[in-house]
Every structure is written in structure tokens, then in C-alpha cells.
Coordinates of C-alpha atoms and ligand atoms in Angstrom, one line a residue:
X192 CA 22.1 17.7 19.1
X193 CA 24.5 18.4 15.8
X194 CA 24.9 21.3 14.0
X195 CA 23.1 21.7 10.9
X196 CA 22.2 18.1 8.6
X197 CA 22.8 19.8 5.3
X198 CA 23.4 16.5 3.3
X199 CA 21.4 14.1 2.0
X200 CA 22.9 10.6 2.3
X201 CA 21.9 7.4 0.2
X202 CA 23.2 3.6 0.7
X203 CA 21.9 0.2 0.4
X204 CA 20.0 -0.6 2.8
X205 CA 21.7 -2.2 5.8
X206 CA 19.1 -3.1 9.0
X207 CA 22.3 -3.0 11.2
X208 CA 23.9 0.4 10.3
X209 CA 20.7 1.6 10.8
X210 CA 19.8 -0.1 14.3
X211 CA 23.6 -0.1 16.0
X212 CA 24.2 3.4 17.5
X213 CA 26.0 5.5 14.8
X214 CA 25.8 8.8 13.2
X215 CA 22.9 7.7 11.2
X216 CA 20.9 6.8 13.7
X217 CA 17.5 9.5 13.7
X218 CA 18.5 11.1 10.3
X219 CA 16.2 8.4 8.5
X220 CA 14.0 9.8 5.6
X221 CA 13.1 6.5 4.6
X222 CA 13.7 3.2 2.7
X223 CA 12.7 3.3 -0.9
X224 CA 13.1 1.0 -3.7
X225 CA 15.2 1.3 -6.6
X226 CA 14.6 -2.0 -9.1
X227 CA 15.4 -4.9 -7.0
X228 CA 17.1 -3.0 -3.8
X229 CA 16.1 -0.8 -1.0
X230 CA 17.8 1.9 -0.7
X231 CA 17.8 4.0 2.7
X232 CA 18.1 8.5 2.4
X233 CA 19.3 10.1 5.6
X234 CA 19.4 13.8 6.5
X235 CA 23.2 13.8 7.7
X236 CA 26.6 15.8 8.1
X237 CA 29.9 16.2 6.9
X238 CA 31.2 14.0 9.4
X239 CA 29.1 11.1 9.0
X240 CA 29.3 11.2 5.5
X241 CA 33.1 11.0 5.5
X242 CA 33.1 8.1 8.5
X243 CA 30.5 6.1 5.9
X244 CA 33.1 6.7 2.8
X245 CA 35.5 5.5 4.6
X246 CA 33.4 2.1 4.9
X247 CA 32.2 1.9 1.6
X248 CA 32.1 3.1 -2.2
X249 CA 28.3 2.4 -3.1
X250 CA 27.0 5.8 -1.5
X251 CA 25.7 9.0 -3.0
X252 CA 25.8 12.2 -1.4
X253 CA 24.7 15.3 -2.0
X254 CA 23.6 18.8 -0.5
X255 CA 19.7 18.5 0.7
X256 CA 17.3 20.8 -1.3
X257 CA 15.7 23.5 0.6
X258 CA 12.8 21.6 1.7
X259 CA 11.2 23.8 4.1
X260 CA 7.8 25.8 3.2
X261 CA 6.8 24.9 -0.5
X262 CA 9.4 22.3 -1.5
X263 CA 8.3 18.4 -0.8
X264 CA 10.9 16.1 -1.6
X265 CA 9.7 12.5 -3.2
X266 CA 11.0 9.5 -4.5
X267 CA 9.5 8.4 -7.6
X268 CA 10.5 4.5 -9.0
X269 CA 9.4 2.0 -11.5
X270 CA 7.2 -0.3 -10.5
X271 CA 8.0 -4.4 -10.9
X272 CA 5.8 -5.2 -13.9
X273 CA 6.0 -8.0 -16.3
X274 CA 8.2 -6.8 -19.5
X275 CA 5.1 -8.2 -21.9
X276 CA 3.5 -5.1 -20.6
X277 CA 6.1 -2.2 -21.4
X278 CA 6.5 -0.5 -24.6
X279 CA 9.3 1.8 -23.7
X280 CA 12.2 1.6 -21.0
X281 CA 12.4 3.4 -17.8
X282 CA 14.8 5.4 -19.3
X283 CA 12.4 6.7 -22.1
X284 CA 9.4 6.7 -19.5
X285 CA 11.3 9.1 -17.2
X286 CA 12.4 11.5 -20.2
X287 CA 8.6 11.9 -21.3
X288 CA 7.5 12.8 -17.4
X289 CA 9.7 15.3 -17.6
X290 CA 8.3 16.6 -20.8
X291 CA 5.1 16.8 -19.6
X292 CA 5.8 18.8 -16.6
X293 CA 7.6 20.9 -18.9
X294 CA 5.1 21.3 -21.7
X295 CA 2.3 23.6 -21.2
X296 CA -0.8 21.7 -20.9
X297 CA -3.2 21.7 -23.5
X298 CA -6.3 22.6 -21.6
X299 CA -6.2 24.8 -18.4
X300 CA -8.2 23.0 -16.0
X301 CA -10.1 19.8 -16.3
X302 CA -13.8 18.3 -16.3
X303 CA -15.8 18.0 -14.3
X304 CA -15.5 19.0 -10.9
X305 CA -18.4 16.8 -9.4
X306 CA -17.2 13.8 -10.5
X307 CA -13.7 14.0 -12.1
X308 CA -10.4 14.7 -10.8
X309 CA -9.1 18.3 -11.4
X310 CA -5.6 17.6 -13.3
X311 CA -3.8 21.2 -12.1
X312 CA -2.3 23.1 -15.1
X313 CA 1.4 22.1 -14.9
X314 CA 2.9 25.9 -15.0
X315 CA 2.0 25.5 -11.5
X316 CA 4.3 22.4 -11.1
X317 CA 7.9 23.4 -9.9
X318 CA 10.4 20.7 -9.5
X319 CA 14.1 19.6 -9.6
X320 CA 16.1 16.3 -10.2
X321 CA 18.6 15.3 -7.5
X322 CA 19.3 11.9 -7.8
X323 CA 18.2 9.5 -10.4
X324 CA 19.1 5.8 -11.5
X325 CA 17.7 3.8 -14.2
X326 CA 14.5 3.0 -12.5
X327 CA 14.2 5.9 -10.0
X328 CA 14.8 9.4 -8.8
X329 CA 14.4 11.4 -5.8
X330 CA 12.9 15.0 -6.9
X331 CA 11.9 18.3 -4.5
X332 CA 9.0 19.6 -6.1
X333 CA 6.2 22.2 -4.9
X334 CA 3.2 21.4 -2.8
X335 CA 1.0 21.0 -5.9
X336 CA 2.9 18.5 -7.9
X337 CA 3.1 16.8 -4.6
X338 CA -0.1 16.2 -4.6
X339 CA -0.6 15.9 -8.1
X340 CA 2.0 13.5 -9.4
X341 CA 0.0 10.3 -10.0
X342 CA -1.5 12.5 -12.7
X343 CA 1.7 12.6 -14.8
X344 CA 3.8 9.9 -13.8
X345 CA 4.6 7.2 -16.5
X346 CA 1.9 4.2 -16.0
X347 CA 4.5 1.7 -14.1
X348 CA 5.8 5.0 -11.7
X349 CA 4.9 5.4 -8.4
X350 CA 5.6 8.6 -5.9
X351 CA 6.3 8.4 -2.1
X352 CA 6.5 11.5 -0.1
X353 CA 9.2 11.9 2.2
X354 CA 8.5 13.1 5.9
X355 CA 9.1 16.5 7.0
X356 CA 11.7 15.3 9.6
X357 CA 14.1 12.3 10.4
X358 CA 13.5 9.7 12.6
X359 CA 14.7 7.0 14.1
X360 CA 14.3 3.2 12.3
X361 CA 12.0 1.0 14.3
X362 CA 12.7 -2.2 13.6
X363 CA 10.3 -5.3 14.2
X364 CA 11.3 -6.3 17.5
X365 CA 11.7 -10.1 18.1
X366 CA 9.1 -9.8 20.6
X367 CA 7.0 -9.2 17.9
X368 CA 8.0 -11.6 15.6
X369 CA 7.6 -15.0 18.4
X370 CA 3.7 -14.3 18.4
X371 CA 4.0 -15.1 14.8
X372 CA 6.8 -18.1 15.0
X373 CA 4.5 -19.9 17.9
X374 CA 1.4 -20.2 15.7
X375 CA 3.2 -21.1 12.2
X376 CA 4.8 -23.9 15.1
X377 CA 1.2 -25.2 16.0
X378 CA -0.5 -24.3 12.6
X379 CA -2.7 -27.6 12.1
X380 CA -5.9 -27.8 9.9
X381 CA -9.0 -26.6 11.7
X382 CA -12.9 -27.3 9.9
X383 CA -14.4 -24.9 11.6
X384 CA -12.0 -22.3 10.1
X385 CA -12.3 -24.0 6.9
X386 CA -16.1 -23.8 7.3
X387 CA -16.2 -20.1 7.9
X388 CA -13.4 -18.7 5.5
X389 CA -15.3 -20.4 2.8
X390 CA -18.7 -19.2 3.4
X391 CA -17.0 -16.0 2.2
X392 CA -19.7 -15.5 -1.5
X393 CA -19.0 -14.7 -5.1
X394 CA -21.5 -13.4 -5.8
X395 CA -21.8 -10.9 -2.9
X396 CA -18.2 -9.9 -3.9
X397 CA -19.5 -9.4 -7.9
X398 CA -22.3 -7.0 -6.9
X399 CA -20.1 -5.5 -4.0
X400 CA -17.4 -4.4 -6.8
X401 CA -19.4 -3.7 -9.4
X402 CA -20.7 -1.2 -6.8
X403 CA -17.0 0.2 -6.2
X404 CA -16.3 0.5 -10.0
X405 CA -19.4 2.0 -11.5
X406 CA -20.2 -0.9 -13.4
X407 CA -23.8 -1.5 -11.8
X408 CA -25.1 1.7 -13.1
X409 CA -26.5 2.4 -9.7
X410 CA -23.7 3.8 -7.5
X411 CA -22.8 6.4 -10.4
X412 CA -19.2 6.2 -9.1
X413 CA -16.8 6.8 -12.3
X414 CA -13.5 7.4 -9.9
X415 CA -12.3 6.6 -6.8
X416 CA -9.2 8.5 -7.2
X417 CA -8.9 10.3 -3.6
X418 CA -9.6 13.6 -4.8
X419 CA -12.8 12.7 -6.9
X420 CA -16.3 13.0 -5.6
X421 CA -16.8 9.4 -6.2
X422 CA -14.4 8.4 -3.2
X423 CA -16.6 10.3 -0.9
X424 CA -19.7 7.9 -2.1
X425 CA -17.2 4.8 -2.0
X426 CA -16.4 5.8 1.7
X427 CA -19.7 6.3 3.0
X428 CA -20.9 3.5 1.4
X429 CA -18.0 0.9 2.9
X430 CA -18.8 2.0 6.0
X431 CA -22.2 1.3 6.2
X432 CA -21.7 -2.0 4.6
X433 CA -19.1 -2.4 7.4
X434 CA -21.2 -1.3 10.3
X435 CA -24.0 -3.6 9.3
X436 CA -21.8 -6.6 10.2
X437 CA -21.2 -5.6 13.5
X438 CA -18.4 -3.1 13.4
X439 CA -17.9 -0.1 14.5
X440 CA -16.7 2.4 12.0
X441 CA -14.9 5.7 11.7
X442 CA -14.1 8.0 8.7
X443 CA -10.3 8.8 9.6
X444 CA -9.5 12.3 8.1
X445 CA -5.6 12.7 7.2
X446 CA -4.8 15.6 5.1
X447 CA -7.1 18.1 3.8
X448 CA -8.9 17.2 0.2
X449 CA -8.0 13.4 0.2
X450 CA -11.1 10.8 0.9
X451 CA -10.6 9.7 4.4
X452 CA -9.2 5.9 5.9
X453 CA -12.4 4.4 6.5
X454 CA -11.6 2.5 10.0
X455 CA -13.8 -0.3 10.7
X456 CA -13.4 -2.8 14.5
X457 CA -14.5 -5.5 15.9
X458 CA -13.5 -5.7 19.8
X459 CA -12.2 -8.3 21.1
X460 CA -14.5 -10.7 23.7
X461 CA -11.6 -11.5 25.6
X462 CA -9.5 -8.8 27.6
X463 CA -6.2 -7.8 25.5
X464 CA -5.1 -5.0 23.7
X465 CA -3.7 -6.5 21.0
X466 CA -4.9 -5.9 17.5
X467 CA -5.1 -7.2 14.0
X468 CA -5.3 -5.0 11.1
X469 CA -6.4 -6.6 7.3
X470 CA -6.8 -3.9 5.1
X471 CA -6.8 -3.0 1.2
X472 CA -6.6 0.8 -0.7
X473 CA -10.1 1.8 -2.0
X474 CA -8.7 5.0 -4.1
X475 CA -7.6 4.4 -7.6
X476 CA -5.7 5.4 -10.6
X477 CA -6.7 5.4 -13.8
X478 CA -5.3 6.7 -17.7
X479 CA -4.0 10.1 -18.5
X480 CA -6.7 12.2 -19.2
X481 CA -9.1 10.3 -18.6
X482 CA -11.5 11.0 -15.5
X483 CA -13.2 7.2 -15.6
X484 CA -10.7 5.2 -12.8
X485 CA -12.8 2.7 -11.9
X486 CA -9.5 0.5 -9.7
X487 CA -11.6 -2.8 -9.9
X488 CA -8.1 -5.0 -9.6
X489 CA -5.8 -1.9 -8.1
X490 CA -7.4 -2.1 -5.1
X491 CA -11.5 -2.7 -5.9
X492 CA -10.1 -6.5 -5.3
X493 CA -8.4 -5.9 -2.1
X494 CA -10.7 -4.1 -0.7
X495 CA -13.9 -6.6 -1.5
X496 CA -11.7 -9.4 -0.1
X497 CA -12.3 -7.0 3.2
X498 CA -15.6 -6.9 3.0
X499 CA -16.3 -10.4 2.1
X500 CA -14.2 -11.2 5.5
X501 CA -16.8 -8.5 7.1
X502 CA -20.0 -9.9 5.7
X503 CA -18.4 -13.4 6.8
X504 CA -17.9 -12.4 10.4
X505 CA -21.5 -11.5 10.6
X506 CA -23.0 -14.3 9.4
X507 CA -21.3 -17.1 11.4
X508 CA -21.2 -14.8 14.4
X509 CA -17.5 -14.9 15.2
X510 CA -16.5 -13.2 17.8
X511 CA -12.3 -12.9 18.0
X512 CA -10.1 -12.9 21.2
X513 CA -7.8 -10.1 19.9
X514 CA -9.3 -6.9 18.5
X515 CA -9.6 -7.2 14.5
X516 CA -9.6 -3.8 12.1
X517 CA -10.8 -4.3 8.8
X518 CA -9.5 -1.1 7.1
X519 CA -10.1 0.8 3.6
X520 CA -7.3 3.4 3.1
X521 CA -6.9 6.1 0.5
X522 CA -4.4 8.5 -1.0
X523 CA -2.1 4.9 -1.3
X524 CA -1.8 6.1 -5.0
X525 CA 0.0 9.9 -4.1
X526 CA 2.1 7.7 -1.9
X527 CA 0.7 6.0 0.7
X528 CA -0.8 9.0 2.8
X529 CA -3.5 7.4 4.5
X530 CA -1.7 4.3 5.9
X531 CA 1.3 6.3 7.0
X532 CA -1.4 8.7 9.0
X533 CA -3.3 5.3 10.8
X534 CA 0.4 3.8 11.4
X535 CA 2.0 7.3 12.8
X536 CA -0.9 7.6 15.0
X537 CA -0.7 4.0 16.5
X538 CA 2.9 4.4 16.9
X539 CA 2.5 7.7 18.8
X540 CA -0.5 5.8 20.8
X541 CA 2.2 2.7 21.8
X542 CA -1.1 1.0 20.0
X543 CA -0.3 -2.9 20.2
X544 CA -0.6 -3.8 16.3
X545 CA 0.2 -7.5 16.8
X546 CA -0.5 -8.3 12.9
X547 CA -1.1 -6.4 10.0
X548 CA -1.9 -7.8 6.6
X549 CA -2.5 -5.4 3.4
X550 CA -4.2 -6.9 0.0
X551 CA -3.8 -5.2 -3.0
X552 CA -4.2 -6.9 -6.7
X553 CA -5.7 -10.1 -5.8
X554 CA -8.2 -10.8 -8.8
X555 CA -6.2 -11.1 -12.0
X556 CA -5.0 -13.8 -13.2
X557 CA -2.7 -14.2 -16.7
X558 CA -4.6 -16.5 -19.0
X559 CA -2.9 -20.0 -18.9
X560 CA -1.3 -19.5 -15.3
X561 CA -2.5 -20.9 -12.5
X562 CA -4.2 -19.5 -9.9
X563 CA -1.6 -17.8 -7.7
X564 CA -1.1 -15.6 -4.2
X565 CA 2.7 -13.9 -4.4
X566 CA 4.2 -12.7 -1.3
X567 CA 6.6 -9.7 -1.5
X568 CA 10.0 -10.2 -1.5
X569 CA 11.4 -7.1 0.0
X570 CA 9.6 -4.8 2.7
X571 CA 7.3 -6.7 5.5
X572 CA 8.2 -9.3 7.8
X573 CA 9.0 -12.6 6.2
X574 CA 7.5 -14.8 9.4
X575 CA 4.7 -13.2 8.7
X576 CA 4.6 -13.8 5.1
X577 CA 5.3 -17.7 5.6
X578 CA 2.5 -18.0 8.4
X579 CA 0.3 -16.7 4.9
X580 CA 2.5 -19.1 2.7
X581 CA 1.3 -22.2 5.5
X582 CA -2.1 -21.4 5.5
X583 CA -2.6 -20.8 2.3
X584 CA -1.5 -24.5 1.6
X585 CA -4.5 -25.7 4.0
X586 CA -7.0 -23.7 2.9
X587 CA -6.3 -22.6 -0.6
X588 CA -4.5 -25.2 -1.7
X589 CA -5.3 -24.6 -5.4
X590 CA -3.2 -21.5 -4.7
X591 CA 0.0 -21.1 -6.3
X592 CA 2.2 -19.7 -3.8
X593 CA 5.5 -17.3 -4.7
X594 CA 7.3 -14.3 -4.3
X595 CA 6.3 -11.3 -5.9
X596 CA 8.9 -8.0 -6.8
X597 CA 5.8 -6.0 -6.9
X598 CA 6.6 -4.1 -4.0
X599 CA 5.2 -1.5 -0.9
X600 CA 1.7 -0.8 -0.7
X601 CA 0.4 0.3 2.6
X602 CA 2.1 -2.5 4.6
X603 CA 5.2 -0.9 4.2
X604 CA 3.9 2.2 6.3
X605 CA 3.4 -0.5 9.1
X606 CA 6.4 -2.3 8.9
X607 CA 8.5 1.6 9.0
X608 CA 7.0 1.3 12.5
X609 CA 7.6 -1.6 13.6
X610 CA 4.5 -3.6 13.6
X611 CA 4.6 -7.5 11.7
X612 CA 2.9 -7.0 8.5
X613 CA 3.0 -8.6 5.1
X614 CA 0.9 -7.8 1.8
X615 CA -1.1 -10.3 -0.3
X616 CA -0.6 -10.6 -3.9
X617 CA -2.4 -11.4 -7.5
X618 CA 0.8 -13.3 -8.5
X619 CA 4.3 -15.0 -7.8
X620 CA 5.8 -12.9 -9.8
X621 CA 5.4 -9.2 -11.4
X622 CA 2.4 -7.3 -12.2
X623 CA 1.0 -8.4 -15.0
X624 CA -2.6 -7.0 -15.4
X625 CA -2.7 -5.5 -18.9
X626 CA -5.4 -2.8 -17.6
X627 CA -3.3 -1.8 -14.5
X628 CA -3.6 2.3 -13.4
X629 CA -5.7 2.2 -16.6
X630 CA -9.3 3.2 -17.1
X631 CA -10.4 -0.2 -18.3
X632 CA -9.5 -1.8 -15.1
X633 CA -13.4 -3.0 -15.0
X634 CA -14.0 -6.6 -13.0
X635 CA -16.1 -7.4 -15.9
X636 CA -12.9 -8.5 -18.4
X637 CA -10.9 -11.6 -19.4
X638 CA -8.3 -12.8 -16.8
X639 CA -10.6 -10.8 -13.8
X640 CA -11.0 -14.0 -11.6
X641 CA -13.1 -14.3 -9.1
X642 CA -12.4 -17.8 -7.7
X643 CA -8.6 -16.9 -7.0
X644 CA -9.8 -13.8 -5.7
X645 CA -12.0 -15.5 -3.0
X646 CA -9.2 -18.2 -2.7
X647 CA -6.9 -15.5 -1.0
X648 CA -9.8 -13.6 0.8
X649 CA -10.3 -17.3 2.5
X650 CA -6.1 -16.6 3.3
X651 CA -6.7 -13.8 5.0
X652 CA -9.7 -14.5 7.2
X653 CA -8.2 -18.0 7.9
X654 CA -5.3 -16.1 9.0
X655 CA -7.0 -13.6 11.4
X656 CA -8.9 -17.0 12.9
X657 CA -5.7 -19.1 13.6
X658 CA -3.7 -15.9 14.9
X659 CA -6.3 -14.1 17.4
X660 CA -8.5 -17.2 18.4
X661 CA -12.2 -17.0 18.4
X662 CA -15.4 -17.9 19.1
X663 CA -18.8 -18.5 17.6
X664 CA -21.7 -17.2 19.5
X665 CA -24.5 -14.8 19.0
Ligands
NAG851 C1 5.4 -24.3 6.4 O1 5.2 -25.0 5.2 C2 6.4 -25.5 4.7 C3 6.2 -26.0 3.3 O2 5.0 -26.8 3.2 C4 6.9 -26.5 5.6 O3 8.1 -27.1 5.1 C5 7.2 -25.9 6.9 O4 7.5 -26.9 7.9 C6 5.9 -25.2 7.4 N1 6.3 -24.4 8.6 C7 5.8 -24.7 9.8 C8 6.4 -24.0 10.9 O5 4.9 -25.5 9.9
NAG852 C1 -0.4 -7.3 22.9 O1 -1.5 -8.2 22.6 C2 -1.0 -9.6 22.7 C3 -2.2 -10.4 22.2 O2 -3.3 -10.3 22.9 C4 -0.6 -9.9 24.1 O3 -0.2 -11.2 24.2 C5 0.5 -9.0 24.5 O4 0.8 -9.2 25.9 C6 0.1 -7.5 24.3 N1 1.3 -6.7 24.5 C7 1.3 -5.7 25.3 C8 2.5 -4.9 25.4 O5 0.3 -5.4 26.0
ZN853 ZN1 -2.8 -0.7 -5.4

């Protein structure tokens, strides 16, 4: 052990500063984005700050805030969305957040408690600036705001928590990688796959989101944000839908007051422990002030394609030959809470994740483009993203396929432990859906479409098939 790590370090991200054994090895807070780059924060010392100035300029330095008891330090950044969509810069955004945690808010609490989400009076937010670029900023701020912050962040923010402690960088290893390579090597068309991933229905997907949303009248759901009553009924409810395929299901708790991961597995039939995770965020995000967030693109979409892949492994009676988890997280709109719990808790278990694919945005589609599936360009493991990229061209080939800047939803707390994992995408390109984090993000609208939507759930399931093996039997 060192003495004391009272500085907080930030660089580029570099994989092999990182990996190679050097000062900075352990003292990793995590990668975050800041516009197009990753940038990596270490917990670190006087030494190892002057041996890395000594190798490069593009650092920034800094004594650490006191982060222990009520202080939570977090990243916020700008989201990649498409500049038809922004009224105001970054710049501007980030000046009016800061108002509002400033201003006294105009009523003390909010609505109602049953099926809204209580917005905290923000005297009881408490923050500082430490760092900040054009398009994002690494703040301490107190326990509350912590949890709070998707309530007053611009529209095209996002937050990510950092972890209480440092640790060490898992990489993918390359053992992990050549599972992937040898399939994309044999990759060849196969009809029964075809002939499954395509019995995936629109229509059970139409009623199954308008379910999630509210907009069936019936489920009386008006939020899904992970604080809001209406999570609890969306939770329940997928995991009855879920067991009635053949699953078995768990509600995974993760930090007091969020709606919990709703876990969902099929064993394997064959003896291995390796296992498959597809997965999608059912908690959502919806206007300032407004208690209706009814997430029907951001993640309604994603996590329909799961069940759609659920009800379609129960009616052709696949059986796989690796475990498969079909798996519904929360809090990913605080900052990825739920995921980072599942993926700690594998990692601690030595759990063999051999694949893990997230989906979230898959339904919209920008009048006069095509339909499309983008791939992310940064964080996730790119084999994995070009096994999607082949198979996508055999079995959705009206898919458009691209990269996408829109960047790190809960694959990215996978891929911090080293497990393969890649995120499905709405579009090659930047977010674009005019009602995103809004409260008219219904699946009832222009540009909500349902074809491209069950084009990439047909991706995902047709990539489970091809990478575990399987078999049909009763
Ligand atoms: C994946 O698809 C690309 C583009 O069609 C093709 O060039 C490449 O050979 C494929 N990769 C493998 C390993 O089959
Ligand atoms: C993980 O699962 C895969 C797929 O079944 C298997 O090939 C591999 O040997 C397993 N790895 C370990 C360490 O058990
Ligand atoms: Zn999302």
C-alpha cells in the first residue's frame, strides 16, 4: 500500500497505461465520456501524477473532494443527439442546471406519492464543480441530489455515479473475445433460426408496450421512473410475463427505494456454465415537472424486444446449450445502478458471462431514413458488435447497419468487468427521437416503428441462437 491518494487524476483514456503495471494501476474511478472521447478519473498521488506529467500535457489534476459520508462524486455529460434537436448549447444547458439547483423551487414537495415521483426540494441539494469541459463535468454532491439528478439535469445530460473505492481495470481478456471470433468465422445462414427469430409478433409487442406505457388504460402505469409506484407494477408484471415462458425469475434488489433488476433464466440443457445475458432498462425519464414518463422508445422498446425473444422461446420450444438471461434493469437513468449491481455481483461470483447484449432505443425511426440498427462506437467490444453487424445482414437485411455516438447504457457496466458485450441501437447515428426523456415518448406517435423494432429484436434472438446452440424439443 501507498500513503494517502489525495488527487484525482484525469487523462484520455489509454487501455495500456491502464493494463501495464504502473502507478495507476487499482486507482481507477472509472471511464466516462466527454463528447467524442473517453476519458479515465483515478484516485492517485503526488508521485504518479508528476511521473504521468512527465509523459504527457493532456491531463488534469486536482485535489479529490472529501467524498466520504454525504458527498457522492458524479460525472454528468451531454448526451450524442442529433443538433436538429437542441435549442441551446451545452454551454447554456449546463449554466441553467446550475440555476435550478440554486433557485428555490417553487413548490415544496411534489404530487402524488402513489403514482408520481417525489422531486426533493432543491435546498436539500448540496453540490460543487470540480472539473468541467464543454460537454461535461465531474461534481461531489450530497446523497440526495445523487439520487435525484435525473430530475434536474438538462434533457440531453446524463449522471453516472462514481464507486466508493478504486479498482483495478478488467479488461476483456482475449480468451473471451475467440468465442466470439470462431462463430463470426462460421457465421452461415441457418432457416430454422430464421424461422424462429421471425415468429417474434407485432402485435404481441403493441399490446405488450402499451401495457408498459399506460397507453392501454388498463395497467394504470403513468411512470416507470425507478422511484415511482408504477415501476413496482411494471416489475411484477415482466416477471410474470417472463415466467410464463419458461423462465425462472427473480426480483434483484440493489439499493434501497429503486424498482429492482428483474432477472429472468433459462438453463441451459447441455452441461456448461457459460451464460448469455440480452437485456434492456424498463425505468424511464420523462419532462421536468411532469410526473407522466411513460419511456415507450427510452427503454419501453428495448425492453419488449426482450420479451418478444421470451414469448418466442416458448412457443417454438427452444431449449439453448448455454444458459440465456433475459434481463430488465432499473435505476439505468440515475446512472446505471442496477446493471453495475447484476455485473459487480457476477464478477465477485467468477460468473462466466460469455456474452452480453443491451437494447435500448430500438423503435424510432426519423421520417425519410431507412430503417436502421447503430452499433456504438466507443464502450463494448467491437467483435462483439460485428458478430451483431453479420447477422443482422442475414436476418434483417432491410436493416441499415452503422455506428452510433449515442453512448453507455448498461452494457458499459459489463464491459468495466470484463465480460463481451455490445448495445443495440435505433440508429447509425445520433439520437434523434424528438420525444426523448420527454413525457410524450408514447409508442402511439409518428416515426414509432414497429417493423424496425421487430427487425432488431430478430438480431438479438438470432444472435443468442448462433452463439449458444440449441435445440427444439418439448
Ligand atoms: C462480416 O460481414 C462483412 C461485411 O459483409 C464481411 O466483409 C465479413 O467478411 C464478415 N465477417 C465474417 C467473419 O464473416
Ligand atoms: C464458459 O462457458 C463456455 C461456453 O459454454 C465454455 O466453453 C467455457 O469453457 C466456460 N469457461 C469456464 C471458465 O468455465
Ligand atoms: Zn435508455
Amino acid at each position: 500500500m501507498r500513503g494517502p491518494l489525495p488527487f484525482l487524476l484525469i487523462v484520455p483514456f489509454d487501455k495500456s497505461l491502464l493494463e501495464q503495471e504502473s502507478c495507476l494501476s487499482g486507482r481507477l474511478l472509472g471511464n466516462y465520456r466527454d463528447g467524442s472521447y473517453v476519458k479515465s478519473v483515478m484516485l492517485t498521488d503526488q508521485d504518479c501524477i508528476s511521473s504521468w506529467s512527465a509523459r504527457t500535457k493532456s491531463f488534469s489534476a486536482f485535489f479529490a473532494p472529501a467524498v466520504q459520508g454525504f458527498r457522492q462524486l458524479v460525472w454528468i455529460e451531454e448526451e450524442s443527439v442529433d443538433s436538429s434537436l437542441k435549442t441551446l448549447t451545452a454551454e447554456d444547458e449546463f449554466a441553467q442546471f446550475l440555476e435550478r439547483l440554486s433557485s428555490p423551487p417553487v413548490e415544496e414537495t411534489f404530487l402524488d406519492s402513489k403514482q408520481g415521483v417525489f422531486i426533493e426540494t432543491h435546498r436539500d441539494f448540496i453540490y460543487e464543480v470540480h472539473f468541467q469541459t464543454p460537454t461535461a463535468a465531474l461534481l461531489s454532491v450530497n446523497s440526495r441530489l445523487a439520487l435525484h439528478l435525473d430530475t434536474v439535469l438538462p434533457r440531453y445530460w446524463k449522471s453516472t455515479p462514481f464507486p466508493s473505492f478504486p479498482t483495478e481495470f478488467f479488461p476483456v481478456p482475449p480468451s473471451s473475445v475467440e468465442p466470439v471470433k470462431s462463430v463470426l468465422a462460421s457465421l452461415a445462414y441457418d432457416s430454422t433460426v430464421a424461422t424462429i427469430a421471425d415468429s417474434i409478433s407485432i402485435p404481441q409487442m403493441k399490446n405488450d408496450i402499451r401495457f408498459l406505457t399506460g397507453e392501454d388504460g388498463q395497467s394504470g402505469i403513468i411512470s416507470r421512473h425507478s422511484f415511482a409506484q408504477g415501476s413496482r407494477v411494471a416489475a411484477a408484471w415482466l416477471k410474470q410475463r417472463f415466467e410464463e415462458t419458461g423462465a425462472t425469475c427473480r426480483l434483484m434488489l440493489f439499493l434501497q427505494g429503486f424498482a429492482p433488476n428483474v432477472i429472468c433464466r433459462y438453463e441451459s440443457v447441455v452441461d456448461t456454465t457459460g451464460t448469455v445475458i440480452i437485456s434492456g432498462h424498463y425505468d424511464s425519464r420523462g419532462s421536468f415537472g411532469s410526473t407522466r414518463m411513460p419511456g415507450g422508445d427510452d427503454d419501453g422498446s428495448g425492453t419488449i424486444a426482450v420479451l418478444s425473444i421470451a414469448r418466442a422461446i416458448a412457443r417454438n420450444c427452444v431449449k439453448f446449450h448455454q444458459n440465456v438471461e433475459l434481463v430488465a434493469f432499473a435505476g439505468e437513468e440515475q446512472g446505471l445502478y442496477g446493471s453495475r449491481a447484476y455485473a459487480r455481483e457476477l464478477r465477485s461470483l467468477d460468473a462466466n458471462v460469455t456474452l452480453m447484449i443491451q437494447a435500448d432505443m430500438l423503435a424510432y425511426r426519423k421520417p425519410g431514413e431507412p430503417m436502421q440498427l447503430g452499433l456504438p462506437m466507443s464502450i463494448g467490444t467491437p467483435e462483439v458488435a460485428q458478430l451483431v453487424a453479420n447477422i443482422s445482414s442475414l436476418y434483417s437485411p432491410e436493416l441499415e447497419v452503422g455506428f452510433t455516438t449515442a453512448c453507455c447504457s448498461d452494457h458499459q457496466s459489463f464491459h468495466e468487468q470484463g465480460y463481451a458485450s455490445t448495445q443495440v441501437f435505433e440508429r447509425a447515428g445520433p439520437i434523434a427521437d424528438p420525444m426523448y426523456h420527454n413525457s410524450g415518448d408514447l409508442s402511439d406517435r409518428e416515426g414509432f416503428d414497429f417493423d424496425q423494432l421487430k427487425a432488431i429484436a430478430k438480431v438479438q434472438f438470432a444472435t443468442i441462437l448462433h452463439y449458444t446452440g440449441f435445440e427444439l424439443r418439448k
